[in-house]
PDB file of C-alpha atoms in Angstrom:
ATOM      1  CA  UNK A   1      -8.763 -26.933 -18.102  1.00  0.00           C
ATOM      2  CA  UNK A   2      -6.307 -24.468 -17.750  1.00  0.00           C
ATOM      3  CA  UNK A   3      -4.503 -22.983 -13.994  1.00  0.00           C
ATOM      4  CA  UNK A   4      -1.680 -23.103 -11.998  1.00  0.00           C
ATOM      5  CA  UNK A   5       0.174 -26.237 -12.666  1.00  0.00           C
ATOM      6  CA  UNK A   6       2.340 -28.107 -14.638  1.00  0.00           C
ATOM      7  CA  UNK A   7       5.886 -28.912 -13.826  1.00  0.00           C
ATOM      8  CA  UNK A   8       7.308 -25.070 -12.829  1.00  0.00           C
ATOM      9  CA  UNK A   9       5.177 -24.891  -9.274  1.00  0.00           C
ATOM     10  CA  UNK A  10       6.018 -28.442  -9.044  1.00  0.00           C
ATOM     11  CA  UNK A  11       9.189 -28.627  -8.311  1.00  0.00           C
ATOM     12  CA  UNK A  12      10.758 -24.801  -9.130  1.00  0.00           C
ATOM     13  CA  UNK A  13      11.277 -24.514  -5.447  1.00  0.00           C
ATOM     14  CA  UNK A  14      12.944 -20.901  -3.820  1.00  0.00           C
ATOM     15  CA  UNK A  15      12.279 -19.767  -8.118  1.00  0.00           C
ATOM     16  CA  UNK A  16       8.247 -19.550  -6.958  1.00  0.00           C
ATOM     17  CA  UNK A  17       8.393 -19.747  -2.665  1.00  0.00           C
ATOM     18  CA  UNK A  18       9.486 -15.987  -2.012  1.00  0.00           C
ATOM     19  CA  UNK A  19       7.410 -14.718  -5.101  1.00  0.00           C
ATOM     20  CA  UNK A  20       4.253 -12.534  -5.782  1.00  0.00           C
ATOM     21  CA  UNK A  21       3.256 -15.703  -8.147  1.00  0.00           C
ATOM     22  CA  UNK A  22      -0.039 -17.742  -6.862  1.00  0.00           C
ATOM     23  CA  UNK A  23       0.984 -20.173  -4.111  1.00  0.00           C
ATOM     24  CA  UNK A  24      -2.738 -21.975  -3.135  1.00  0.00           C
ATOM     25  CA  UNK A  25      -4.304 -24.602  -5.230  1.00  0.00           C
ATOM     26  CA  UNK A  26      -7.919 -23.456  -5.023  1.00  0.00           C
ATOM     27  CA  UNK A  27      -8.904 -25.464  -7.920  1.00  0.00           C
ATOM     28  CA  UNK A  28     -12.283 -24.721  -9.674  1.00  0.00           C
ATOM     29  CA  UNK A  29     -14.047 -25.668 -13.207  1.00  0.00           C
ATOM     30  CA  UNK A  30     -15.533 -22.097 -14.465  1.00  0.00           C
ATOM     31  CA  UNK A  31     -18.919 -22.191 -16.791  1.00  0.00           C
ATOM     32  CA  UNK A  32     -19.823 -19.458 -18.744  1.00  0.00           C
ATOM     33  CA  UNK A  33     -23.223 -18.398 -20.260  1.00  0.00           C
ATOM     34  CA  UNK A  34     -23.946 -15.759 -23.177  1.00  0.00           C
ATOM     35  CA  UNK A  35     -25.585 -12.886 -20.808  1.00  0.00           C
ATOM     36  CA  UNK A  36     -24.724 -14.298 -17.555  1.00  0.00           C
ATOM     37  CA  UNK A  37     -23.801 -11.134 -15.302  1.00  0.00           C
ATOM     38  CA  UNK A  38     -22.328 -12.965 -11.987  1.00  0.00           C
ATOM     39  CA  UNK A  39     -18.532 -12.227 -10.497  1.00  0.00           C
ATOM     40  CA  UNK A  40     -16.427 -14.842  -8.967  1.00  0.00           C
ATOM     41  CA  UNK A  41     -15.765 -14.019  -5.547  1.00  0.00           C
ATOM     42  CA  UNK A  42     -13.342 -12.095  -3.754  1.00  0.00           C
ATOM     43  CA  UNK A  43      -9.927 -13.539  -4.074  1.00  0.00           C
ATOM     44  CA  UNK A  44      -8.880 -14.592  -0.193  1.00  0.00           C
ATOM     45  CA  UNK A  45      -5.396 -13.612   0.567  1.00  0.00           C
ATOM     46  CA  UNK A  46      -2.662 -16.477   1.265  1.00  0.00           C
ATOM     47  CA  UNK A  47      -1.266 -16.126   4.105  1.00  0.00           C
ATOM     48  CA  UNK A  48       2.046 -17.842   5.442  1.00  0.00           C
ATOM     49  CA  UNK A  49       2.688 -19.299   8.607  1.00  0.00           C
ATOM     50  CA  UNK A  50       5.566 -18.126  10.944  1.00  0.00           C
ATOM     51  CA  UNK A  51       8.077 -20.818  10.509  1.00  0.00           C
ATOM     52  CA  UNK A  52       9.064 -23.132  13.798  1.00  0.00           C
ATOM     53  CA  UNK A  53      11.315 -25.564  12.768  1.00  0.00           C
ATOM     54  CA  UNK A  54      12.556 -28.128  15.214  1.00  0.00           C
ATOM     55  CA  UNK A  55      16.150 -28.247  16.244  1.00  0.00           C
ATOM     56  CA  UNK A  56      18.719 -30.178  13.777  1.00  0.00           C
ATOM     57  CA  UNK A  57      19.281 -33.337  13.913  1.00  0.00           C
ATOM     58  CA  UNK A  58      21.928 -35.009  11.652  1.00  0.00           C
ATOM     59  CA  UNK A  59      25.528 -33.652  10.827  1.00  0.00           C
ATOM     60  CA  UNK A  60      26.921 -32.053   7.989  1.00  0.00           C
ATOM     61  CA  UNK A  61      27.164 -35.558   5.862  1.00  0.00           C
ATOM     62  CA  UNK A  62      23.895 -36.372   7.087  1.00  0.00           C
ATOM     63  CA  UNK A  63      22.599 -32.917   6.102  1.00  0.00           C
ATOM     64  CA  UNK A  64      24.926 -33.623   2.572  1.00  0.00           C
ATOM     65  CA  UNK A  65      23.185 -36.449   1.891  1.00  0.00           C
ATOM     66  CA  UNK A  66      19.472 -35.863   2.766  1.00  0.00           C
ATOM     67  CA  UNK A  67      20.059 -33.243  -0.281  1.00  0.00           C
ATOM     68  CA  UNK A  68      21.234 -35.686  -2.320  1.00  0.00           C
ATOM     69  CA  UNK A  69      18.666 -38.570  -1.866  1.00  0.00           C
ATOM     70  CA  UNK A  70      15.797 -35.082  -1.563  1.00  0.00           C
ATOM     71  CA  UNK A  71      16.821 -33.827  -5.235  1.00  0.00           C
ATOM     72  CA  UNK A  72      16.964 -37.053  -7.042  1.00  0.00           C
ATOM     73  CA  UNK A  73      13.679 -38.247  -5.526  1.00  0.00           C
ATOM     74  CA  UNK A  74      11.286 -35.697  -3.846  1.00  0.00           C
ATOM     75  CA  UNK A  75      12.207 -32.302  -5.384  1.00  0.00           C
ATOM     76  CA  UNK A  76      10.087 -33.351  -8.472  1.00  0.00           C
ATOM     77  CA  UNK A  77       6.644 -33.167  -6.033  1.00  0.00           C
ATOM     78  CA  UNK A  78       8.202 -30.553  -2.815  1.00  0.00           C
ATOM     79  CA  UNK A  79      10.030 -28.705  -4.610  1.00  0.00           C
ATOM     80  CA  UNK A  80      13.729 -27.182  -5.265  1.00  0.00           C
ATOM     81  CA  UNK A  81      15.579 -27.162  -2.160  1.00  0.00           C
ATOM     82  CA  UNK A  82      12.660 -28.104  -0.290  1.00  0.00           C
ATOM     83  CA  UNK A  83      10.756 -25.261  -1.075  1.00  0.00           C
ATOM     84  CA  UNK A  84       7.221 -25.786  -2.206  1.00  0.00           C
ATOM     85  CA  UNK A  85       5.026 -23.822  -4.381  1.00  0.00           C
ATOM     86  CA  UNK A  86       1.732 -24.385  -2.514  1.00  0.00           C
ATOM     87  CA  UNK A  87       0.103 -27.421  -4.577  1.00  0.00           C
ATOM     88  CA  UNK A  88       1.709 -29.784  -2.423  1.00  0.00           C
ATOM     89  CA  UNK A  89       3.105 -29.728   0.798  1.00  0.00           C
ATOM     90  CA  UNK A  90       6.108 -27.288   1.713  1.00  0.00           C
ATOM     91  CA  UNK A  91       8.171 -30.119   3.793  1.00  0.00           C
ATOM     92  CA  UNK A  92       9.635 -27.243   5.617  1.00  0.00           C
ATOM     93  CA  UNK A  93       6.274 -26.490   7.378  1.00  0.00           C
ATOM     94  CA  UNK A  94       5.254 -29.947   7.695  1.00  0.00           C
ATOM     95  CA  UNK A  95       4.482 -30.861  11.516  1.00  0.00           C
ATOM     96  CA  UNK A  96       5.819 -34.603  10.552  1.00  0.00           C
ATOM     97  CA  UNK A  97       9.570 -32.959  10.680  1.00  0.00           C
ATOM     98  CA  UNK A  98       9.659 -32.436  14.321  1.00  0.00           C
ATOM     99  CA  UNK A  99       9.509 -36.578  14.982  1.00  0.00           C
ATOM    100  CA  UNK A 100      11.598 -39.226  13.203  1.00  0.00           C
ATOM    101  CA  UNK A 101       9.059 -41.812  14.015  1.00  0.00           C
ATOM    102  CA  UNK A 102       6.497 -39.574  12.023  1.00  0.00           C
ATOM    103  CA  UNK A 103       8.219 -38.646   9.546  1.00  0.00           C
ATOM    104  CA  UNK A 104       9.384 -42.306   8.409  1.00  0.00           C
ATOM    105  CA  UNK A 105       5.518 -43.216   8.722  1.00  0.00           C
ATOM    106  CA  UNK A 106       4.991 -41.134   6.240  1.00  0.00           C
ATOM    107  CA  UNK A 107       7.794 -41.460   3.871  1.00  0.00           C
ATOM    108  CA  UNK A 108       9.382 -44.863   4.402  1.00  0.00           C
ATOM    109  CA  UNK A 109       5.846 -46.327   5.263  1.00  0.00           C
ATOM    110  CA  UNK A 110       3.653 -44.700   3.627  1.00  0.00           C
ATOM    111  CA  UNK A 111       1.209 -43.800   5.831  1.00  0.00           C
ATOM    112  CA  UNK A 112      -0.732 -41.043   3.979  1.00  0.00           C
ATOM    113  CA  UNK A 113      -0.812 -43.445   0.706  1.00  0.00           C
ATOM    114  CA  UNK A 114      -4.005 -42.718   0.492  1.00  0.00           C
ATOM    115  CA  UNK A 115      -3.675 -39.120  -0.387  1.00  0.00           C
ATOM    116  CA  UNK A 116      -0.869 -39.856  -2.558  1.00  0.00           C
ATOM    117  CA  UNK A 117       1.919 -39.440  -0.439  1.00  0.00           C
ATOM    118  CA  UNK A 118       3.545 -43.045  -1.569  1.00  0.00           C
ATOM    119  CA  UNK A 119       5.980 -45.060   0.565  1.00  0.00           C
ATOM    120  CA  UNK A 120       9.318 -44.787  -0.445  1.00  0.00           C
ATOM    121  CA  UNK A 121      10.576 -47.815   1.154  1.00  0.00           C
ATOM    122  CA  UNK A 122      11.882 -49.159  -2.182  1.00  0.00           C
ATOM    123  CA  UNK A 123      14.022 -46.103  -3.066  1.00  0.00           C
ATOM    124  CA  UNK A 124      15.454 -45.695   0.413  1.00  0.00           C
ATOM    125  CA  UNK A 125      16.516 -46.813   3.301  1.00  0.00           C
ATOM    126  CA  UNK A 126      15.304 -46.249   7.119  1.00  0.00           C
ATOM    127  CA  UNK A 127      18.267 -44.336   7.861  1.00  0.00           C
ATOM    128  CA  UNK A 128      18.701 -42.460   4.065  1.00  0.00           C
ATOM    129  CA  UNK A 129      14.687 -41.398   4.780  1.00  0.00           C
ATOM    130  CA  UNK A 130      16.423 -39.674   8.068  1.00  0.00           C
ATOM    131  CA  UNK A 131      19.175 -38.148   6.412  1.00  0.00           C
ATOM    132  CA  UNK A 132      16.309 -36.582   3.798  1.00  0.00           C
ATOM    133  CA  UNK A 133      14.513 -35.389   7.518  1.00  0.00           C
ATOM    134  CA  UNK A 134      17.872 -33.805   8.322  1.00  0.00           C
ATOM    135  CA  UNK A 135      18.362 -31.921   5.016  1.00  0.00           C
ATOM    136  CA  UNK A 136      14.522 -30.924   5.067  1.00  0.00           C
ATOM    137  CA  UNK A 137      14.751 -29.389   8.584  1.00  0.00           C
ATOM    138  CA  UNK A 138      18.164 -27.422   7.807  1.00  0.00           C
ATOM    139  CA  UNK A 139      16.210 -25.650   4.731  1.00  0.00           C
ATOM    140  CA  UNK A 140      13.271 -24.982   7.284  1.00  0.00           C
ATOM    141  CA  UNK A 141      15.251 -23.529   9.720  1.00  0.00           C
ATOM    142  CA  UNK A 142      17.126 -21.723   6.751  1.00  0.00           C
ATOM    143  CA  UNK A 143      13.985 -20.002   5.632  1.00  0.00           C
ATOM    144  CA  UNK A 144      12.953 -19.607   9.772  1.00  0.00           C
ATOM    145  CA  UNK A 145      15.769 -16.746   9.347  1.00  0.00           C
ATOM    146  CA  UNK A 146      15.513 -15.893   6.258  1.00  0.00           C
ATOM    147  CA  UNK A 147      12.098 -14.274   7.387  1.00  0.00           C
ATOM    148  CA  UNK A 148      12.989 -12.987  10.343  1.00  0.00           C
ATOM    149  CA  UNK A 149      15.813 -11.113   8.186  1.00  0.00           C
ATOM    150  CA  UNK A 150      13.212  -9.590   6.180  1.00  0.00           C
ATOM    151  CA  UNK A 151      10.931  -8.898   9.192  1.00  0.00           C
ATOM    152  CA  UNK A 152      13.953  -6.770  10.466  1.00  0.00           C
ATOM    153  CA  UNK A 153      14.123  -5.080   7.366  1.00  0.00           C
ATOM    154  CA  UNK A 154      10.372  -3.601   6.800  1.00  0.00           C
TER     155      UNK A 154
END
């Protein structure tokens, strides 16, 4: 099985978000048969969602240290800088951001477990799983510019 994968989408972060490289993970298993005359089907564009992150919370050292606990822990799965690729979820369009009580559901408690989004209750604490929400939503609103810069420009 070959595709897009392996450790560079995983966590290359702003390297793959802002590029012409794949970004959806529509994974299929292809057969092929001596003769067999049929095309796969059109490739549907990827297209991504205006940006709307919620105001900051957090301060500067909050902010500082979100990146810190982000990069040693979730950067590996999200992404550089809390950009994601597409196979998993970019964390700067996740809906979870705009509420602290959501967003430690899913991180500190693990609430989406189930579809591997683990609880990281044993790497941090309550308050270091806000500080990570902090950081996360300063990149968001970072890249919230960032397109409207480029908006401007075309």
């Amino acid at each position: 099985v070959v595709g897009y994968g392996g450790s560079m989408p995983m966590n290359a972060g702003e390297l793959l978000a802002n590029s012409t490289y794949p970004k959806s993970n529509k994974s299929r298993v292809l057969t092929f048969q001596i003769g067999a005359s049929n095309q796969l089907p059109e490739k549907v564009p990827v297209v991504k969602p205006k940006l709307t992150p919620p105001a900051q919370v957090g301060d500067a050292d909050a902010i500082a240290r979100g990146k810190r606990y982000y990069h040693a822990v979730c950067t590996f799965c999200h992404g550089g800088g809390a950009a994601g690729s597409g196979l998993l979820q970019d964390l700067r369009y996740s809906g979870f951001l705009a509420s602290k009580e959501a967003w430690k559901e899913v991180v500190y408690n693990g609430v989406l477990s189930s579809i591997g989004m683990v609880s990281f209750k044993e790497n941090f604490t309550a308050d270091q799983v806000e500080d990570i929400r902090a950081y996360v939503i300063h990149r968001a609103i970072h890249e919230a510019q960032y397109q409207e810069t480029t908006q401007e420009i075309k």
